[in-house]
C-alpha positions as semicolon CSV with decimal commas, in nm:
position;residue;x (nm);y (nm);z (nm)
1;M;7,906;-0,594;-4,999
2;R;7,792;-0,693;-4,646
3;Q;7,582;-0,979;-4,783
4;L;7,877;-1,102;-4,992
5;S;8,104;-1,095;-4,689
6;S;7,849;-1,287;-4,485
7;W;7,811;-1,541;-4,762
8;L;8,188;-1,589;-4,790
9;A;8,212;-1,633;-4,412
10;R;7,936;-1,893;-4,409
11;A;8,094;-2,068;-4,705
12;G;8,430;-2,079;-4,531
13;V;8,288;-2,215;-4,209
14;G;8,075;-2,463;-4,398
15;F;8,371;-2,579;-4,605
16;V;8,579;-2,648;-4,295
17;R;8,293;-2,833;-4,127
18;A;8,224;-3,035;-4,443
19;C;8,591;-3,138;-4,457
20;V;8,584;-3,244;-4,093
21;V;8,266;-3,449;-4,132
22;A;8,396;-3,606;-4,454
23;A;8,718;-3,710;-4,282
24;I;8,529;-3,867;-3,993
25;S;8,269;-4,038;-4,213
26;M;8,526;-4,183;-4,449
27;L;8,761;-4,304;-4,175
28;V;8,628;-4,660;-4,174
29;P;8,604;-4,687;-4,558
30;A;8,963;-4,563;-4,571
31;L;9,054;-4,850;-4,340
32;W;8,878;-5,092;-4,573
33;A;9,062;-4,951;-4,873
34;A;9,390;-4,988;-4,689
35;A;9,305;-5,355;-4,617
36;V;9,229;-5,417;-4,984
37;A;9,555;-5,250;-5,084
38;L;9,740;-5,465;-4,832
39;G;9,585;-5,781;-4,976
40;I;9,679;-5,680;-5,331
41;W;10,032;-5,592;-5,228
42;W;10,071;-5,921;-5,041
43;G;9,980;-6,111;-5,357
44;A;9,709;-6,353;-5,442
45;G;9,956;-6,640;-5,465
46;N;10,006;-6,650;-5,091
47;P;9,729;-6,866;-4,936
48;W;9,745;-6,664;-4,615
49;S;9,730;-6,324;-4,777
50;W;9,366;-6,280;-4,678
51;V;9,426;-6,317;-4,302
52;A;9,583;-5,976;-4,241
53;P;9,329;-5,773;-4,446
54;V;9,032;-5,952;-4,279
55;A;9,183;-5,901;-3,935
56;L;9,249;-5,535;-4,016
57;V;8,893;-5,482;-4,140
58;C;8,724;-5,657;-3,846
59;G;8,945;-5,530;-3,568
60;G;8,977;-5,181;-3,706
61;T;8,604;-5,141;-3,767
62;L;8,520;-5,256;-3,415
63;A;8,785;-5,027;-3,268
64;L;8,687;-4,720;-3,469
65;S;8,307;-4,746;-3,462
66;R;8,257;-4,607;-3,113
67;P;8,512;-4,320;-3,143
68;V;8,361;-4,221;-3,481
69;C;8,009;-4,208;-3,332
70;R;8,129;-4,012;-3,031
71;M;8,293;-3,752;-3,258
72;V;7,979;-3,721;-3,467
73;R;7,762;-3,667;-3,159
74;F;8,008;-3,408;-3,027
75;L;8,012;-3,216;-3,354
76;V;7,630;-3,221;-3,388
77;T;7,592;-3,092;-3,032
78;K;7,854;-2,822;-3,077
79;W;7,732;-2,698;-3,417
80;T;7,355;-2,739;-3,389
81;A;7,290;-2,764;-3,013
82;T;7,110;-3,093;-3,076
83;V;7,198;-3,335;-2,798
84;I;7,196;-3,700;-2,903
85;P;7,206;-3,933;-2,602
86;A;7,484;-4,187;-2,632
87;G;7,284;-4,471;-2,487
88;Y;7,592;-4,673;-2,395
89;R;7,554;-4,917;-2,116
90;E;7,726;-4,771;-1,810
91;A;7,899;-4,986;-1,555
92;G;7,711;-4,987;-1,229
93;P;7,867;-4,969;-0,887
94;V;8,051;-5,273;-0,761
95;T;7,901;-5,341;-0,418
96;R;8,006;-5,568;-0,139
97;M;7,706;-5,767;-0,013
98;S;7,633;-5,867;0,344
99;T;7,752;-6,218;0,255
100;G;8,104;-6,092;0,173
101;Y;8,071;-6,143;-0,203
102;W;8,095;-5,858;-0,456
103;W;7,804;-5,784;-0,689
104;N;7,894;-5,626;-1,025
105;G;7,553;-5,622;-1,187
106;F;7,595;-5,962;-1,353
107;S;7,736;-6,207;-1,102
108;Y;7,878;-6,243;-0,753
109;E;8,259;-6,258;-0,724
110;R;8,486;-6,325;-0,433
111;T;8,710;-6,017;-0,479
112;R;8,648;-5,663;-0,596
113;R;8,912;-5,699;-0,869
114;D;8,739;-5,999;-1,023
115;A;8,405;-5,817;-1,004
116;L;8,542;-5,511;-1,184
117;L;8,720;-5,716;-1,452
118;G;8,414;-5,924;-1,525
119;Q;8,192;-5,617;-1,532
120;K;8,417;-5,430;-1,774
121;W;8,415;-5,692;-2,046
122;R;8,051;-5,791;-2,009
123;V;7,937;-5,430;-2,027
124;R;8,156;-5,362;-2,328
125;W;8,067;-5,662;-2,541
126;R;7,704;-5,708;-2,438
127;D;7,616;-5,347;-2,510
128;P;7,348;-5,331;-2,784
129;A;7,494;-4,996;-2,884
130;N;7,781;-5,179;-3,054
131;W;7,549;-5,293;-3,335
132;R;7,404;-4,947;-3,367
133;D;7,749;-4,792;-3,402
134;L;7,854;-5,047;-3,661
135;R;7,539;-4,976;-3,857
136;F;7,609;-4,605;-3,852
137;T;7,967;-4,651;-3,969
138;A;7,832;-4,844;-4,268
139;I;7,551;-4,597;-4,348
140;A;7,737;-4,270;-4,287
141;P;7,974;-4,292;-4,589
142;L;7,680;-4,359;-4,826
143;T;7,470;-4,074;-4,692
144;T;7,654;-3,804;-4,506
145;G;7,990;-3,885;-4,660
146;V;7,866;-3,836;-5,014
147;V;7,702;-3,503;-4,946
148;V;7,978;-3,349;-4,737
149;S;8,233;-3,452;-4,998
150;L;8,083;-3,207;-5,251
151;P;8,266;-2,893;-5,128
152;P;8,616;-3,050;-5,104
153;A;8,561;-3,241;-5,428
154;G;8,450;-2,922;-5,600
155;V;8,765;-2,742;-5,482
156;A;8,982;-3,033;-5,599
157;V;8,818;-3,024;-5,947
158;A;8,863;-2,647;-5,960
159;V;9,233;-2,671;-5,876
160;L;9,291;-2,941;-6,136
161;G;9,073;-2,782;-6,406
162;L;9,184;-2,421;-6,374
163;G;9,548;-2,527;-6,397
164;Q;9,500;-2,682;-6,740
165;P;9,543;-2,486;-7,064
166;E;9,240;-2,637;-7,233
167;S;8,926;-2,426;-7,220
168;A;8,705;-2,729;-7,151
169;A;8,911;-2,816;-6,844
170;R;8,888;-2,459;-6,721
171;V;8,509;-2,464;-6,764
172;V;8,495;-2,785;-6,560
173;G;8,717;-2,623;-6,298
174;A;8,493;-2,317;-6,282
175;L;8,189;-2,537;-6,238
176;G;8,366;-2,726;-5,963
177;L;8,440;-2,394;-5,785
178;V;8,076;-2,286;-5,814
179;V;7,956;-2,622;-5,676
180;A;8,201;-2,593;-5,386
181;F;8,096;-2,242;-5,285
182;A;7,725;-2,306;-5,340
183;S;7,718;-2,629;-5,134
184;A;7,964;-2,534;-4,861
185;P;7,717;-2,355;-4,630
186;Y;7,466;-2,640;-4,644
187;A;7,646;-2,967;-4,713
188;W;7,759;-3,027;-4,354
189;R;7,403;-2,988;-4,218
190;C;7,301;-3,332;-4,343
191;V;7,497;-3,487;-4,060
192;E;7,238;-3,379;-3,806
193;P;6,933;-3,571;-3,934
194;V;7,139;-3,879;-4,016
195;A;7,295;-3,881;-3,668
196;V;6,961;-3,824;-3,496
197;R;6,803;-4,104;-3,698
198;F;7,073;-4,369;-3,656
199;L;7,259;-4,279;-3,336
200;R;6,982;-4,222;-3,085
201;P;6,919;-4,507;-2,838
202;S;6,659;-4,756;-2,942
203;P;6,370;-4,849;-2,708
204;A;6,539;-5,183;-2,639
205;M;6,858;-5,009;-2,540
206;A;6,673;-4,767;-2,315
207;L;6,492;-5,062;-2,153
208;A;6,822;-5,243;-2,102
209;D;6,972;-4,937;-1,937
210;R;6,674;-4,911;-1,710
211;V;6,704;-5,275;-1,609
212;D;7,073;-5,225;-1,528
213;E;6,991;-4,918;-1,324
214;L;6,722;-5,102;-1,127
215;T;6,960;-5,392;-1,069
216;A;7,221;-5,159;-0,926
217;Q;6,958;-4,989;-0,712
218;R;6,850;-5,326;-0,576
219;A;7,206;-5,403;-0,475
220;D;7,248;-5,061;-0,313
221;A;6,921;-5,104;-0,125
222;T;7,028;-5,444;0,004
223;V;7,360;-5,305;0,128
224;A;7,197;-5,001;0,286
225;Q;6,939;-5,220;0,461
226;A;7,206;-5,452;0,599
227;A;7,414;-5,157;0,721
228;E;7,112;-4,999;0,891
229;I;7,028;-5,328;1,065
230;R;7,388;-5,360;1,189
231;R;7,381;-4,999;1,314
232;I;7,059;-5,053;1,509
233;E;7,190;-5,379;1,652
234;R;7,518;-5,216;1,758
235;D;7,339;-4,919;1,916
236;L;7,104;-5,146;2,110
237;H;7,386;-5,375;2,221
238;D;7,626;-5,104;2,329
239;G;7,374;-4,861;2,471
240;A;7,027;-4,950;2,591
241;Q;7,094;-5,320;2,635
242;A;7,397;-5,260;2,858
243;R;7,204;-5,010;3,064
244;L;6,909;-5,247;3,107
245;V;7,140;-5,527;3,218
246;G;7,293;-5,293;3,474
247;L;6,945;-5,187;3,583
248;G;6,849;-5,548;3,642
249;L;7,163;-5,611;3,852
250;S;7,098;-5,297;4,059
251;L;6,740;-5,400;4,129
252;A;6,849;-5,753;4,228
253;T;7,112;-5,612;4,464
254;A;6,867;-5,363;4,612
255;E;6,621;-5,643;4,674
256;K;6,880;-5,834;4,877
257;L;6,982;-5,524;5,075
258;M;6,630;-5,408;5,149
259;E;6,619;-5,575;5,494
260;T;6,986;-5,557;5,598
261;D;7,089;-5,212;5,458
262;P;6,784;-4,999;5,357
263;D;6,993;-4,689;5,292
264;Q;7,218;-4,866;5,044
265;A;6,910;-5,023;4,881
266;K;6,754;-4,677;4,835
267;T;7,077;-4,553;4,677
268;L;7,071;-4,841;4,432
269;M;6,705;-4,773;4,355
270;R;6,787;-4,410;4,274
271;E;7,070;-4,521;4,048
272;A;6,837;-4,771;3,881
273;R;6,580;-4,500;3,819
274;A;6,850;-4,276;3,662
275;G;6,962;-4,569;3,450
276;A;6,607;-4,632;3,334
277;T;6,572;-4,267;3,237
278;A;6,900;-4,278;3,043
279;S;6,793;-4,601;2,867
280;L;6,460;-4,439;2,768
281;T;6,647;-4,139;2,629
282;E;6,879;-4,362;2,423
283;L;6,588;-4,561;2,288
284;R;6,413;-4,239;2,186
285;E;6,728;-4,115;2,012
286;L;6,763;-4,448;1,834
287;V;6,403;-4,441;1,714
288;Q;6,448;-4,079;1,604
289;G;6,754;-4,183;1,402
290;I;6,542;-4,443;1,224
291;N;6,259;-4,198;1,145
292;P;6,220;-3,870;1,335
293;P;5,876;-3,827;1,497
294;V;5,850;-3,468;1,369
295;L;5,889;-3,603;1,016
296;N;5,597;-3,838;1,063
297;D;5,377;-3,582;1,239
298;R;5,454;-3,252;1,063
299;G;5,614;-3,339;0,728
300;L;5,943;-3,259;0,556
301;I;5,952;-2,882;0,592
302;D;5,896;-2,873;0,967
303;A;6,141;-3,162;1,016
304;V;6,406;-2,973;0,819
305;R;6,342;-2,659;1,020
306;A;6,383;-2,855;1,341
307;L;6,702;-3,000;1,201
308;A;6,829;-2,652;1,118
309;L;6,760;-2,536;1,475
310;D;6,960;-2,825;1,618
311;S;7,248;-2,778;1,374
312;P;7,559;-2,588;1,489
313;L;7,536;-2,392;1,165
314;E;7,341;-2,074;1,123
315;A;7,093;-2,239;0,887
316;A;6,805;-2,062;0,711
317;V;6,519;-2,262;0,557
318;S;6,289;-2,134;0,287
319;A;6,014;-2,354;0,146
320;D;5,697;-2,332;-0,061
321;L;5,615;-2,701;-0,060
322;Q;5,248;-2,754;0,035
323;P;5,145;-3,118;-0,015
324;R;5,289;-3,404;0,185
325;L;5,518;-3,642;-0,001
326;D;5,529;-4,017;0,022
327;P;5,701;-4,124;0,350
328;P;5,997;-4,298;0,174
329;I;6,072;-3,983;-0,031
330;E;6,040;-3,755;0,274
331;S;6,269;-3,981;0,472
332;A;6,535;-3,996;0,194
333;L;6,535;-3,619;0,147
334;Y;6,543;-3,550;0,521
335;F;6,847;-3,770;0,583
336;A;7,013;-3,634;0,267
337;I;6,983;-3,280;0,402
338;A;7,108;-3,396;0,738
339;E;7,411;-3,556;0,580
340;L;7,488;-3,244;0,378
341;L;7,469;-3,024;0,691
342;T;7,697;-3,267;0,874
343;N;7,949;-3,256;0,591
344;A;7,938;-2,876;0,593
345;V;8,030;-2,870;0,958
346;K;8,275;-3,158;0,961
347;H;8,465;-3,114;0,631
348;A;8,388;-2,768;0,491
349;R;8,412;-2,586;0,824
350;A;8,114;-2,374;0,729
351;T;7,937;-2,128;0,957
352;R;7,621;-2,059;0,756
353;A;7,392;-2,268;0,540
354;R;7,086;-2,202;0,331
355;I;6,822;-2,466;0,252
356;S;6,561;-2,407;-0,017
357;I;6,278;-2,647;-0,086
358;T;6,062;-2,575;-0,390
359;H;5,818;-2,756;-0,612
360;D;5,818;-2,701;-0,990
361;D;5,674;-2,878;-1,293
362;T;5,933;-3,159;-1,274
363;G;5,917;-3,237;-0,903
364;I;6,081;-3,144;-0,574
365;V;6,395;-2,930;-0,593
366;I;6,613;-2,885;-0,283
367;D;6,916;-2,653;-0,277
368;V;7,164;-2,673;0,013
369;E;7,435;-2,408;0,008
370;D;7,705;-2,341;0,267
371;D;7,989;-2,088;0,298
372;G;8,259;-2,347;0,360
373;R;8,593;-2,390;0,194
374;G;8,454;-2,593;-0,102
375;G;8,639;-2,861;-0,294
376;A;8,371;-3,124;-0,239
377;G;8,359;-3,401;-0,496
378;V;8,188;-3,731;-0,561
379;R;8,417;-4,027;-0,498
380;A;8,320;-4,379;-0,582
381;D;8,326;-4,488;-0,218
382;G;8,234;-4,154;-0,062
383;G;7,923;-4,040;0,117
384;L;7,807;-3,817;-0,168
385;A;7,818;-4,110;-0,410
386;G;7,605;-4,312;-0,170
387;L;7,369;-4,022;-0,134
388;R;7,335;-4,001;-0,513
389;R;7,265;-4,371;-0,535
390;R;6,995;-4,349;-0,267
391;L;6,822;-4,072;-0,461
392;T;6,832;-4,269;-0,785
393;V;6,595;-4,521;-0,625
394;F;6,330;-4,250;-0,672
395;D;6,471;-4,142;-1,013
396;G;6,623;-3,842;-0,837
397;T;6,944;-3,659;-0,926
398;L;7,215;-3,482;-0,730
399;E;7,430;-3,203;-0,870
400;I;7,728;-3,058;-0,688
401;T;7,901;-2,723;-0,751
402;S;8,194;-2,678;-0,512
403;P;8,485;-2,470;-0,639
404;A;8,796;-2,440;-0,425
405;G;8,736;-2,176;-0,164
406;G;8,361;-2,222;-0,173
407;P;8,076;-2,188;-0,162
408;T;7,938;-2,538;-0,198
409;R;7,594;-2,580;-0,357
410;V;7,414;-2,911;-0,384
411;R;7,092;-2,944;-0,580
412;M;6,867;-3,249;-0,533
413;M;6,574;-3,315;-0,766
414;V;6,319;-3,588;-0,720
415;P;6,034;-3,616;-0,976
416;C;5,681;-3,641;-0,840
417;E;5,326;-3,561;-0,943
418;S;5,225;-3,193;-0,946
């Protein structure tokens, strides 16, 4: 009895799934049938009767192909836990260059609106995945659609046959019922191999996605480099340069007063010496902002520990990273941690933070967790989005978990050799 109940439950679930897959697979053929019916109803005598059916077939197929494929991927993932990457070309960030123009991944535009509009249509219509989706919508009815139609077709034959008085019709109806129950637990499973075979990204599509990603990274690197140069120029102009100019004036005045007013000249010399000390301190801070000396001398872990000591947070650092990383990766991770600690103090109002640096089979994993108020999110023009883009230069990822009320946890992963 238990086995029978289990079989009936599997058959019921399989029947529902088969009906769902059949409806999705036959959606585009149903559109074609509706176009043919429209052409017949319009009449062959009208010379323009073919325009509406052709427009319906072409436009409807293009409009339905991507939603159909998305639904198939979703069902396969939900029912079988097999994840099929979509492989659609994603729109990269629209970035303003140092020249004032906006780069959208394809061309330079004068305004952000023009850049977004041009990017939207070029990404949509130049995506190689369009042809893959159209191919699947043509193949699915002839493969998956035929198989998954067995359970509902068997039930339909059973309903029609068992309702007839003739014995032959009842036999056919009974056979239809047997076919429906026997195929229901297994018919829907054919959607997985077909979807994996025809919906996964091709090597050309993967290469195109990689090229787009590298193009966006190049634009981000250009913008970041220009911003860093402007920051260094501003700090030098407003800080050390102004102090050095004042130092030169003080020394020139002291030179003139050396014979007539030695006491005033000595006072100016003391002020000049203090100004030189302050200028040296500012220059050291500026150089440390470009690349901290402790990072060059001691590596990432010691630099992060020094950063935690200087932070107003009560920060704890745990690490098991032994080998030194490449300098660009160490620098990117160091400043990423520094930015996260700054955000925790400035926006989350946190009091404690925990930094964990580990090395696993995939690469470097860094977790930064604070006890702030949470609610952090990635905005297109926010600092976390820029941080994510800087990590993608090294094929790194950034994941944020920040519920309202906290805590906020940020995980950064950068692949590297073991």
